[in-house]
Coordinates of C-alpha atoms in Angstrom, one line a residue:
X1 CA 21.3 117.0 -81.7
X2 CA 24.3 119.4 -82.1
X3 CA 25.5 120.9 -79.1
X4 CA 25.5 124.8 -80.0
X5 CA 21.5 124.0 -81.2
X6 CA 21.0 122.1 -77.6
X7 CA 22.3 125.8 -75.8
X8 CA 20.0 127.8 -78.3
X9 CA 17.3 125.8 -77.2
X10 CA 17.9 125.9 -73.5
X11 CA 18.0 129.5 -73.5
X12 CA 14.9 130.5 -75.6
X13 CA 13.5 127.8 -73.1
X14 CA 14.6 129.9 -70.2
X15 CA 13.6 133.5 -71.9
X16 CA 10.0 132.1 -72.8
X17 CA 9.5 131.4 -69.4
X18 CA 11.1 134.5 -67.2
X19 CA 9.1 136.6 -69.7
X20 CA 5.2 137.2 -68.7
X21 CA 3.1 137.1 -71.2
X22 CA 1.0 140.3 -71.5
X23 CA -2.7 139.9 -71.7
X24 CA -5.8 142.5 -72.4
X25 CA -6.8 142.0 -68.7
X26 CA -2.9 142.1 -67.4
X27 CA -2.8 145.5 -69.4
X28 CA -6.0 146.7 -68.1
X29 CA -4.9 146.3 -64.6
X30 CA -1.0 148.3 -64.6
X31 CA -1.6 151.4 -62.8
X32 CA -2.6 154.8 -65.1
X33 CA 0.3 156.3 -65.2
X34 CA 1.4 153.3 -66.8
X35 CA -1.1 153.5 -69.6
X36 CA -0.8 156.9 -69.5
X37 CA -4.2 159.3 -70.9
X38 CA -5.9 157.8 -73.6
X39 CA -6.1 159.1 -76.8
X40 CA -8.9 161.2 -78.5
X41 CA -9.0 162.0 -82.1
X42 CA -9.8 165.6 -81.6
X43 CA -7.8 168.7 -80.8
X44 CA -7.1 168.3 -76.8
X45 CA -4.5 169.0 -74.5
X46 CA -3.3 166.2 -72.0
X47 CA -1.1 167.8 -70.1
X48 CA -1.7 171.1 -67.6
X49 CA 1.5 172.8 -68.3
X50 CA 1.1 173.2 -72.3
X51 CA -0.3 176.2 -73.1
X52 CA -1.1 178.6 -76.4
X53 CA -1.7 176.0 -78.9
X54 CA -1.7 177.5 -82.4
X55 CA -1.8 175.2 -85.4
X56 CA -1.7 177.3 -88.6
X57 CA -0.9 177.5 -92.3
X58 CA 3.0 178.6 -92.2
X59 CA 3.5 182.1 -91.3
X60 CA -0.6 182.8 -91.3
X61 CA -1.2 182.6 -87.3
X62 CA -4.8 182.3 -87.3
X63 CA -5.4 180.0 -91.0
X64 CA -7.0 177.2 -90.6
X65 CA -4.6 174.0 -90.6
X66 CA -5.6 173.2 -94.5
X67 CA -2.7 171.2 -97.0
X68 CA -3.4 171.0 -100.5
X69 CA -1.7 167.9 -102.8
X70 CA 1.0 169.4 -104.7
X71 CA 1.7 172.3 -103.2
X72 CA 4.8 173.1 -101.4
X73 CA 3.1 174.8 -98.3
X74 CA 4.1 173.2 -95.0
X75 CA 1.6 173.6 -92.1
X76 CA 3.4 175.4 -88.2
X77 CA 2.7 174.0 -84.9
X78 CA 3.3 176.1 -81.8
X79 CA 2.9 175.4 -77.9
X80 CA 4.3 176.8 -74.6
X81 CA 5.3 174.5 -71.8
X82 CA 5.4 177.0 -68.3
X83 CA 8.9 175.9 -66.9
X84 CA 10.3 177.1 -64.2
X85 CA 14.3 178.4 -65.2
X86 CA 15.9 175.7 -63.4
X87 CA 14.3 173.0 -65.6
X88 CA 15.6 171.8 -68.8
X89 CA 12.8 171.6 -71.5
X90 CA 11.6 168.5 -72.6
X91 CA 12.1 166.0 -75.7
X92 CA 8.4 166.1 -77.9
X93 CA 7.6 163.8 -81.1
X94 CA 5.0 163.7 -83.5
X95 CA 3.5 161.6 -85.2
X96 CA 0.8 161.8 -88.1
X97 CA -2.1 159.1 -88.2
X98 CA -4.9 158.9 -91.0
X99 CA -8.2 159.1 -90.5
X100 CA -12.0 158.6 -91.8
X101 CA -14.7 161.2 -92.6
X102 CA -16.0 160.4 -88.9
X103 CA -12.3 160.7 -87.4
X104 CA -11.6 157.1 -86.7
X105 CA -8.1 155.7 -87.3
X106 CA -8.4 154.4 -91.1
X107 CA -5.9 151.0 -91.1
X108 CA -3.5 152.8 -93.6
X109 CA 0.4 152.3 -93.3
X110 CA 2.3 155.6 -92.5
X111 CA 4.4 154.4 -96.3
X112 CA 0.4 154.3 -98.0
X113 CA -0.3 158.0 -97.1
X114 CA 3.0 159.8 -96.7
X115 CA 6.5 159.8 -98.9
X116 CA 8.8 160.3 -95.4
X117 CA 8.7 159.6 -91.9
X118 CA 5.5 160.4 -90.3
X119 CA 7.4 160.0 -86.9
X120 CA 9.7 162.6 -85.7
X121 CA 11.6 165.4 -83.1
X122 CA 10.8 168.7 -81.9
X123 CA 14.1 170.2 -82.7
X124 CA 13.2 174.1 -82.8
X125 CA 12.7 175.3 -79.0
X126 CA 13.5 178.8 -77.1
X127 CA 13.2 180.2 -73.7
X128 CA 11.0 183.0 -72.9
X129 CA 12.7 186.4 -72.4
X130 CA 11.6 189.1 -69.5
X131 CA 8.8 187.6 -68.6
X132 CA 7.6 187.0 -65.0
X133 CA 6.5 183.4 -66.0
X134 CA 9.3 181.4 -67.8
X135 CA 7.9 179.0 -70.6
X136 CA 9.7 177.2 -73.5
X137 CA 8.1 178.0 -76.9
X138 CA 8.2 175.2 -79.4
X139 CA 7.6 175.0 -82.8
X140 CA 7.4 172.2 -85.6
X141 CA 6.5 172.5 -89.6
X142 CA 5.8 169.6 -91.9
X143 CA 5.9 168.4 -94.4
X144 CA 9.6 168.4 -94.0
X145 CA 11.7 169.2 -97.5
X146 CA 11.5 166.0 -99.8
X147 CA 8.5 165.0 -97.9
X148 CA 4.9 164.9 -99.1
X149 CA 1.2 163.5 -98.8
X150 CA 0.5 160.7 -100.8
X151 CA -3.4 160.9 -100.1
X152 CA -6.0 163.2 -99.1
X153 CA -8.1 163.3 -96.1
X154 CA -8.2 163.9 -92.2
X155 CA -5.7 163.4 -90.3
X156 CA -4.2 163.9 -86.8
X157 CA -1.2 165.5 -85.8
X158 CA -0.2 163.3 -81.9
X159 CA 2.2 165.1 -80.0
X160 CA 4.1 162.7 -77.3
X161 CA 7.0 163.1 -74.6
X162 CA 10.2 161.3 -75.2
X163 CA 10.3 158.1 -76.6
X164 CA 6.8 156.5 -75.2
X165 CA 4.2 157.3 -77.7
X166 CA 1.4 156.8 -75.0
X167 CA 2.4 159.5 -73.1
X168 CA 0.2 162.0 -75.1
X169 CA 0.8 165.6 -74.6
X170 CA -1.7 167.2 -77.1
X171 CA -3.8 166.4 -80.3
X172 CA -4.4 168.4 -83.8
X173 CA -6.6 167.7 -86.2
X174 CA -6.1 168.6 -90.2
X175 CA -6.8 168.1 -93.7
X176 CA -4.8 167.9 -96.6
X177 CA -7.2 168.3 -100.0
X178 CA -7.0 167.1 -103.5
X179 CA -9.3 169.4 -105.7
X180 CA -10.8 166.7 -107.7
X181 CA -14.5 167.9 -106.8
X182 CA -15.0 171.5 -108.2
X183 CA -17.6 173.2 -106.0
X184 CA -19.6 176.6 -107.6
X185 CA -21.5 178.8 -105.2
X186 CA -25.3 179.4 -106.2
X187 CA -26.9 182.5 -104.7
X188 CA -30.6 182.5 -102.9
X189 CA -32.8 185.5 -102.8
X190 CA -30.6 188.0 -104.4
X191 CA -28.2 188.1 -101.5
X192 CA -23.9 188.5 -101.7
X193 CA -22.0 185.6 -100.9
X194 CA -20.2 188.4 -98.2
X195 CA -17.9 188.3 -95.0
X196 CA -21.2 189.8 -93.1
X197 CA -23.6 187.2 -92.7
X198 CA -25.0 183.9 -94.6
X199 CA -28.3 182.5 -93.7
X200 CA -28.7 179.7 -96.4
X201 CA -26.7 178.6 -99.4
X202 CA -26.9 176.6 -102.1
X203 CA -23.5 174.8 -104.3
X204 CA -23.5 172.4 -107.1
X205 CA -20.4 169.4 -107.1
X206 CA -19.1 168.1 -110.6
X207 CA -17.0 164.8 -110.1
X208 CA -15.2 164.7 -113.6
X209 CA -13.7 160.8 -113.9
X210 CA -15.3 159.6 -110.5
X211 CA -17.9 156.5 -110.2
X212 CA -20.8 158.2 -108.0
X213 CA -24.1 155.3 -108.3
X214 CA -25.4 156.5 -105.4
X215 CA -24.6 160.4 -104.2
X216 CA -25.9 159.6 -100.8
X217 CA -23.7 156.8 -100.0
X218 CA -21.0 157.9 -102.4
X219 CA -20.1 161.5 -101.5
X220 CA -19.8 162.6 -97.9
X221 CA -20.5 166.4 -97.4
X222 CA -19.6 168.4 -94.6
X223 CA -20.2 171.9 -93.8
X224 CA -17.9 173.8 -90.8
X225 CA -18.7 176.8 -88.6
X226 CA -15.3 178.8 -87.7
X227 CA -13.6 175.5 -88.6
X228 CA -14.9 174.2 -85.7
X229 CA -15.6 170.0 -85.5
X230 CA -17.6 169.9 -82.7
X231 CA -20.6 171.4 -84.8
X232 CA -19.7 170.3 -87.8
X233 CA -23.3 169.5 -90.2
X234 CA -23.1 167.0 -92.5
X235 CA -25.7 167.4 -95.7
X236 CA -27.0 163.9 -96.0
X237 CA -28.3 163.8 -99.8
X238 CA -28.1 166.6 -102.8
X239 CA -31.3 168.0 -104.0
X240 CA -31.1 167.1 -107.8
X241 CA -28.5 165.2 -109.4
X242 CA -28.1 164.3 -112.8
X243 CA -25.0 164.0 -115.6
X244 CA -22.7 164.6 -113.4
X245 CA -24.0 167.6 -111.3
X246 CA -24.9 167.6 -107.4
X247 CA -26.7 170.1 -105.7
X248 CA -27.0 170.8 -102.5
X249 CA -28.5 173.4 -99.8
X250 CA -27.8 174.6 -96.7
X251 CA -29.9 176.7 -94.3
X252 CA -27.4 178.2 -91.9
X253 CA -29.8 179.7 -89.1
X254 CA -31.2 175.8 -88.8
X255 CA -27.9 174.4 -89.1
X256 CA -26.0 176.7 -87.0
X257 CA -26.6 178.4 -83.3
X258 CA -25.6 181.9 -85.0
X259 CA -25.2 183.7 -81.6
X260 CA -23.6 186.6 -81.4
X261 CA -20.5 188.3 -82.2
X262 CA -17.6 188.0 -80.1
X263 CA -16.6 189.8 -77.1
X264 CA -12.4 191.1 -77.4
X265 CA -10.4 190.9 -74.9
X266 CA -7.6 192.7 -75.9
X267 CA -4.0 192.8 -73.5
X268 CA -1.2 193.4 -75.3
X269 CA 0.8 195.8 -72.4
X270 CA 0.7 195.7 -68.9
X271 CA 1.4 199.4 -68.5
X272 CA -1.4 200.6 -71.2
X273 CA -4.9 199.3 -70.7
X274 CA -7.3 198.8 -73.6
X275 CA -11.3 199.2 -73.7
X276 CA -11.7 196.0 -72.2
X277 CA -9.5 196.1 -69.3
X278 CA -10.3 197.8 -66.0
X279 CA -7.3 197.2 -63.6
X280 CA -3.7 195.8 -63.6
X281 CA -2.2 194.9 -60.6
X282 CA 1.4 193.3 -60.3
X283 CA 2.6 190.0 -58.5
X284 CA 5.7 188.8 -57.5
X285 CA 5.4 186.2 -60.0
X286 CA 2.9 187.1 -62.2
X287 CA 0.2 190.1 -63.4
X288 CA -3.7 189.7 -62.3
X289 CA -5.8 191.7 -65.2
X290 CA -9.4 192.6 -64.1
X291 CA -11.4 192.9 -67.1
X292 CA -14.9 195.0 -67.1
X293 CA -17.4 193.3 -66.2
X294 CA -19.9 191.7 -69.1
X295 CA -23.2 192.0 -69.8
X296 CA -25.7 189.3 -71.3
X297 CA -26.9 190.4 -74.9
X298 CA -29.9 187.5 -75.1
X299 CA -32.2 190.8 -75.1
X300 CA -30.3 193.2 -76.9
X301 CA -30.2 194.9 -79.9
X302 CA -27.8 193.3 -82.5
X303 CA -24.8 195.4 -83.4
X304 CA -22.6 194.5 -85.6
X305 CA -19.3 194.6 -85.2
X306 CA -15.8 193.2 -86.7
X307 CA -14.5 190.0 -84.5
X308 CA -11.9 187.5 -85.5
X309 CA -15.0 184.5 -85.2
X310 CA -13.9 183.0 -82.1
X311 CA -9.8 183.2 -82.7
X312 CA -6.7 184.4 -81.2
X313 CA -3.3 185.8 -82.0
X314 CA -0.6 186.3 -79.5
X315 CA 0.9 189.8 -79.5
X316 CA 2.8 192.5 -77.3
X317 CA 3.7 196.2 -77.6
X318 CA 6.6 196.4 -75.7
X319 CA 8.8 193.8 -77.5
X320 CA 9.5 192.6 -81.3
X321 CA 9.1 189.0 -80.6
X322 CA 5.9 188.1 -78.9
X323 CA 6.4 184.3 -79.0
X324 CA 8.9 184.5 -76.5
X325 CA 8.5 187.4 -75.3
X326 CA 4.2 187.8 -74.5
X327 CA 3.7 187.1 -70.5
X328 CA 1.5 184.9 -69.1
X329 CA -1.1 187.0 -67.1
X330 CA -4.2 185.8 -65.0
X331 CA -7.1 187.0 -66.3
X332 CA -10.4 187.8 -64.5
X333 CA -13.7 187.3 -66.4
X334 CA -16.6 188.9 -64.3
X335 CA -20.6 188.6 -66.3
X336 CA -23.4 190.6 -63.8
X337 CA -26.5 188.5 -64.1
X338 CA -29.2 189.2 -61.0
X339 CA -29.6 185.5 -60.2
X340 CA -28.1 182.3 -61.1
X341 CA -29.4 180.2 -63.9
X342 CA -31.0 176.5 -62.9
X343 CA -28.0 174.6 -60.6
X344 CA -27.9 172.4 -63.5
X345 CA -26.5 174.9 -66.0
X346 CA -23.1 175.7 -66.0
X347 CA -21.7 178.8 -67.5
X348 CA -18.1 178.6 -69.7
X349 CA -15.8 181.1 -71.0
X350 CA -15.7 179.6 -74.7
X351 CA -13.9 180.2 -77.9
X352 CA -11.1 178.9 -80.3
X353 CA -8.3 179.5 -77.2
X354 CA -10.6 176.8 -75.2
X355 CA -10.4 174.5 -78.3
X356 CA -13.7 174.8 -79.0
X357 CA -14.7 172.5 -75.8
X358 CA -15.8 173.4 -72.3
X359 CA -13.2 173.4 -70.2
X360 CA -13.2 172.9 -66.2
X361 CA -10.4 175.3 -66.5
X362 CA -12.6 178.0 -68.4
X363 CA -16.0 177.5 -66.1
X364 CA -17.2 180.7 -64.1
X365 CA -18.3 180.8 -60.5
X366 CA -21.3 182.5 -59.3
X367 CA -20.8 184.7 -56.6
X368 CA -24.1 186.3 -54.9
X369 CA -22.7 189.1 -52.9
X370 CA -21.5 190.3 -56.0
X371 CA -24.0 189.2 -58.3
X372 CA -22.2 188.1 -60.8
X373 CA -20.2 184.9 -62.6
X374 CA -16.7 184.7 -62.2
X375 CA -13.6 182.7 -63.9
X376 CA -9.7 183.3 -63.5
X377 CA -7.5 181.9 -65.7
X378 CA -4.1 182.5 -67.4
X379 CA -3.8 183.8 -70.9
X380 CA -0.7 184.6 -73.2
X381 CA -0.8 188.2 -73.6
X382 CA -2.4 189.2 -77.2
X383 CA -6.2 189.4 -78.5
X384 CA -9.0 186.9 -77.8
X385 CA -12.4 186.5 -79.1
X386 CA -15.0 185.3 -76.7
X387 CA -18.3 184.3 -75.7
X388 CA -20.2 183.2 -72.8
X389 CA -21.4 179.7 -73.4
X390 CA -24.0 177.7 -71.2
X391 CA -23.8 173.6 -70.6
X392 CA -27.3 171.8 -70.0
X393 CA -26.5 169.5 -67.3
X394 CA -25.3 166.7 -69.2
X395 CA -25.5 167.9 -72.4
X396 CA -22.4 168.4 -74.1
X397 CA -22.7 171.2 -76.3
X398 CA -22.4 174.6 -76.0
X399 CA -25.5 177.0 -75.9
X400 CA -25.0 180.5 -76.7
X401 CA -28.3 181.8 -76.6
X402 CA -29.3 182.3 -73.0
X403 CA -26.3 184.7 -72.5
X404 CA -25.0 185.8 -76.0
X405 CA -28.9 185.5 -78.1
X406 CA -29.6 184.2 -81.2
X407 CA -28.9 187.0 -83.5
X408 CA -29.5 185.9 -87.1
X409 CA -27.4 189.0 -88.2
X410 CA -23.6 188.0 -86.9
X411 CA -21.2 186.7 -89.6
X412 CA -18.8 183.2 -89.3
X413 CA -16.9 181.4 -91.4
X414 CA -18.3 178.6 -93.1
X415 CA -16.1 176.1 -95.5
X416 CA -17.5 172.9 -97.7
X417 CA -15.8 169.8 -97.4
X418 CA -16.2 166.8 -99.6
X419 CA -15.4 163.6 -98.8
X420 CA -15.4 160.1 -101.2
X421 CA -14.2 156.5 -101.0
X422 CA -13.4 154.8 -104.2
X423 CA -13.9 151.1 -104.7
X424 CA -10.9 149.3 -102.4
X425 CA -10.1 152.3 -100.3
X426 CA -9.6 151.7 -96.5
X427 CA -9.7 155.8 -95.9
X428 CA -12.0 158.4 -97.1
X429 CA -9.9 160.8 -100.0
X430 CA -11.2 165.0 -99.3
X431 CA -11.7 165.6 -103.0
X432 CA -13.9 168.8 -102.3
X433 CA -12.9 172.0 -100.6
X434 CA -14.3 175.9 -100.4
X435 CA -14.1 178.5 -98.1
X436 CA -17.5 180.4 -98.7
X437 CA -17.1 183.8 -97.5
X438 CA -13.6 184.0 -96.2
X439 CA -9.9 183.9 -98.0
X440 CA -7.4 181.1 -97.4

């Protein structure tokens, strides 16, 4: 044996052996903030410090994060990180993984579902500017120039910190759509497809060139609330079919907690207070806005009123830029009620700032001297829809109804989506997309 391959061997030898080898258990067992959180294929936020998180058609703050095949329209991510001044900001990365109707990781390459690197840097960053709590503002936009989807479907934008791709800082969901499936609104007892209110629906499908044998395993159809996933009804069958035509229905009131409209909490100044502020009192550090106390509406009248279903823009009066320059206040949410309801129900501030989910940060106090729930957090100044949500004991969704009612008369956005899986496919393709009574 040659000398030079007698060394080689030695040393691989030596390498093999100083090296542990890393098992599932040995994994399991490092410490957690060497795993770091684990991931969830949903929008969440890991990390306490990142606030604000708007994900948006390009220069449309409050679109919902829809791509189209073909079209040149990137998508805008934006977060705040609360920094003290002394601290440098940090080094974020993305990356973009593909996912199934259900919002499992599909087993796709990032080279089978995107023409450029589905990996990269948070390059566009500024400080905040005369505010009393300093953040950095981030911002990223993709597809990049040159880049492109190569497929439709869900996917899921992963936000990390530095170079370690486990050390998760928030999540994004998002859809990029090929029309394929044409969808045609059908009206039910004489009523206007309007931004006022839907109760139940009917749309017909065409697939012109696809193979559908069986519709009910063939075509997945999905209806959203608000663009919320959480609540997300899928329509299991059609109710005819035949050359080449699917129809389905939809009754929104069974479908859908309707609820109520949403309360506004508007605080775009410090110095000018709008209808639903009461107080403002300045800190050393930061601004504590009282808002009026709420009422329940489970027994009221319905009236309707113009709400932004559930969303929020950031905005200021005093300055031109509000990204940078909108404080971060502490807001105090007050909702009388003469008792408490059963110790096993908790009560949640709730809407599209909350992501949809019921936050420990968000959950209200009772307090008996007063009479009333409480919750204090911190808010970007601007406007935010609202509504008082209650948890079941272990149930995980939201109930409107004992504090907002069920009000069959309030509006929401509802969009269709249609998914499909050709013969050989590893991912489900969105071939089927339509806002109902709402512009994109």
């Amino acid at each position: 044996m040659p000398s030079s391959l007698r060394i080689l061997l030695g040393l691989l030898s030596l390498w093999l052996t100083a090296c542990p080898v890393v098992t599932e258990d040995s994994a399991r067992s490092r410490p957690a903030y060497q795993r770091g959180p684990t991931l969830r294929y949903e929008d969440y936020v890991y990390v306490a410090n990142i606030h604000s998180v708007q994900f948006h058609q390009l220069e449309v703050a409050e679109s919902y994060p829809v791509l189209y095949l073909g079209r040149n329209e990137p998508l805008e991510l934006e977060f705040d990180e609360l920094l003290p001044e002394d601290l440098r900001e940090s080094e974020f990365y993305v990356d973009l993984i593909n996912c199934d109707a259900n919002w499992n990781p599909s087993s796709l390459l990032p080279i089978e579902f995107y023409e450029g690197f589905t990996q990269d840097r948070i390059d566009l960053f500024q400080r905040s500017e005369f505010t009393k709590m300093t953040y950095v503002h981030y911002t990223y936009r993709f597809p990049q120039e040159n880049e492109f989807f190569k497929m439709s479907g869900n996917y899921l934008l992963k936000v990390y910190r530095g170079n370690n791709p486990d050390d998760l800082v928030l999540t994004r969901r998002f859809v990029v759509v090929d029309r394929r499936i044409p969808i045609s609104s059908k009206y039910l007892l004489g009523e206007r497809i309007e931004r006022e209110r839907l109760t139940e629906f009917s749309f017909e499908l065409t697939a012109p060139g696809l193979q559908i044998f069986n519709p009910a395993q063939d075509l997945d159809v999905r209806v959203l609330q608000n663009f919320r996933w959480d609540n997300a009804v899928r329509i299991p069958q059609p109710r005819f079919y035949g050359d080449n035509r699917y129809e389905y229905y939809i009754d929104f009131l069974k479908s859908f907690d309707s609820g109520n409209e949403f309360r506004r909490h508007l605080i775009e100044s410090t110095r000018l207070y709008s209808e639903s502020v009461q107080d403002i009192e300045e800190r050393p550090q930061f601004f504590d806005v009282f808002l009026y106390p709420d009422q329940p509406r489970a027994r009221n009248v319905f009236q309707t009123r113009r709400d932004r279903n559930g969303s929020f823009g950031i905005r200021v009066l005093e300055w031109q830029r509000p990204h940078i320059q909108a404080d971060y206040v502490r807001n105090h949410f007050a909702l009388e009620v003469d008792a408490p309801l059963p110790p096993d129900d908790k009560v949640f501030v709730f809407g599209r700032f909350s992501d949809w989910q019921l936050m420990p940060a968000y959950q209200m106090r009772y307090d008996s001297l007063r009479r009333r729930y409480e919750a204090s957090f911190f808010l970007k100044q601007g406007i935010y829809d609202y509504q008082y949500v209650v948890r079941h004991g272990d149930d995980p969704w939201p109930d409107p109804r004992p504090l907002e009612g069920p009000h069959t008369e309030s509006e929401n956005f509802y969009s269709i989506l249609v998914y499909h899986r050709q013969p050989g496919d590893r991912s489900d393709r969105l071939l089927g997309y339509q806002p109902l009574n709402y512009y994109e």
